């Protein structure tokens, strides 16, 4: 039993200079501290990010209300409770809010507390945070679910035998809402699939990134201007050119595209779905149907070493997603981000409908650590891979690095390898790698 003696929230700033919530949780001399991230291309089913809309401060983006909810409502509720029981704390948080999308107290208020308590729990046990997450994940009660349909892929062990390093999936070229709409697709990423270990994979990724910068500059593009996540943000003629540049950069790095490093896309299609179709600004406003989008993605998979496609269709295009999965699910990872929003209910619907085969895991889409781990557990039970992801608005908080290792995420998507809010996580993974066998 570890009694919470202090809970305190404050407002500070994220990597876009926007306010966010930091929470400190203490038990006597021990303190856990965490900062909440924030998305730009958010899904409509995400937990609510409570902002002080009616105030002129920070153009209405302040989070003083969320901070006050921690200090005035959640603190009295949680003081003296046992913070070693993360599931019980998270349950109290969810009950105190009581709304489906955490609109009353704010997902940002709840998540700050949940994360700070996890840090405190690790400190109280005297173990690294990733080890604590592994214990929390391993001690989740089994799924008391209606039987799920036969998994799309053979499920791995439900409780991974131990923490393990995830494979990085790193942003190279940014587009969409992360780079001023230069191209439609949001991210072209590289995965060092052939690297023997994490430090080598990271070195490959940095090499590819640097070669890409030179290639872009040599062709007259802004080879140093970057988007929100540190990926290059050149005004290319179209989406296809972005993929071709990254393939070329892999070659220039002395690596084999497809064998050493592959390509991943975050299409983020929700954000150019206009209600009738997928409208591509980079193609003079051409509007594609779901099937035409699928054709396009298939053609790209045939042509380029693509192994993962996230949000290839929009968040509510369930029929399209069913066809997308039937056509391409056996060839590449189809990752649901806006589609699932780390939400067990939406993920269960997806599994039952045979939609996607991977899930993006973002802690602030759902708002507590226990719900996040539950989503990973459900995903794994259906043979889905888990991609733990940062947000486009980040901070020096590196919690997701430990989460990915502890809950044995298959991949981790942090953004690019420049800007300290990204490096905080990559560097934490380097430290953890030293501790794993
Ligand atoms: C995404 C994320 C991270 P955002 O769409 O996957 O790249 O972006 O945090 O803006 O939702
Ligand atoms: Mg996404």
JSON list of C-alpha atoms and ligand atoms in Angstrom, two decimals, residues 39-42 178 186-187 229 266 310 337 360 362 389-392 413, ligand 1:
[
{"chain": "A", "resi": 39, "resn": "UNK", "atom": "CA", "xyz": [-2.56, 15.91, -31.46]},
{"chain": "A", "resi": 40, "resn": "UNK", "atom": "CA", "xyz": [-3.27, 18.10, -34.50]},
{"chain": "A", "resi": 41, "resn": "UNK", "atom": "CA", "xyz": [-4.86, 15.53, -36.81]},
{"chain": "A", "resi": 42, "resn": "UNK", "atom": "CA", "xyz": [-7.22, 14.30, -34.13]},
{"chain": "A", "resi": 178, "resn": "UNK", "atom": "CA", "xyz": [1.68, 18.65, -39.87]},
{"chain": "A", "resi": 186, "resn": "UNK", "atom": "CA", "xyz": [0.59, 13.13, -43.53]},
{"chain": "A", "resi": 187, "resn": "UNK", "atom": "CA", "xyz": [3.73, 11.04, -43.14]},
{"chain": "A", "resi": 229, "resn": "UNK", "atom": "CA", "xyz": [7.34, 16.23, -35.94]},
{"chain": "A", "resi": 266, "resn": "UNK", "atom": "CA", "xyz": [0.33, 7.59, -42.46]},
{"chain": "A", "resi": 310, "resn": "UNK", "atom": "CA", "xyz": [-2.03, 3.84, -41.40]},
{"chain": "A", "resi": 337, "resn": "UNK", "atom": "CA", "xyz": [-5.41, 5.40, -35.76]},
{"chain": "A", "resi": 360, "resn": "UNK", "atom": "CA", "xyz": [-2.04, 2.74, -33.24]},
{"chain": "A", "resi": 362, "resn": "UNK", "atom": "CA", "xyz": [-1.92, 6.81, -28.25]},
{"chain": "A", "resi": 389, "resn": "UNK", "atom": "CA", "xyz": [2.69, 6.45, -30.97]},
{"chain": "A", "resi": 390, "resn": "UNK", "atom": "CA", "xyz": [3.58, 9.96, -29.86]},
{"chain": "A", "resi": 391, "resn": "UNK", "atom": "CA", "xyz": [1.48, 12.97, -30.86]},
{"chain": "A", "resi": 392, "resn": "UNK", "atom": "CA", "xyz": [2.45, 15.84, -33.12]},
{"chain": "A", "resi": 413, "resn": "UNK", "atom": "CA", "xyz": [6.25, 5.97, -33.88]},
{"chain": "B", "resi": 1, "resn": "LIG", "atom": "C1", "xyz": [-0.86, 10.62, -36.20]},
{"chain": "B", "resi": 1, "resn": "LIG", "atom": "C2", "xyz": [-0.24, 11.57, -35.19]},
{"chain": "B", "resi": 1, "resn": "LIG", "atom": "C3", "xyz": [1.22, 11.35, -34.96]},
{"chain": "B", "resi": 1, "resn": "LIG", "atom": "P1", "xyz": [-1.41, 13.78, -34.48]},
{"chain": "B", "resi": 1, "resn": "LIG", "atom": "O1", "xyz": [-1.77, 10.99, -36.96]},
{"chain": "B", "resi": 1, "resn": "LIG", "atom": "O2", "xyz": [-0.53, 9.45, -36.22]},
{"chain": "B", "resi": 1, "resn": "LIG", "atom": "O3", "xyz": [1.95, 11.37, -36.16]},
{"chain": "B", "resi": 1, "resn": "LIG", "atom": "O4", "xyz": [-0.52, 12.91, -35.50]},
{"chain": "B", "resi": 1, "resn": "LIG", "atom": "O5", "xyz": [-0.76, 13.69, -33.15]},
{"chain": "B", "resi": 1, "resn": "LIG", "atom": "O6", "xyz": [-1.42, 15.17, -35.06]},
{"chain": "B", "resi": 1, "resn": "LIG", "atom": "O7", "xyz": [-2.77, 13.16, -34.48]}
]
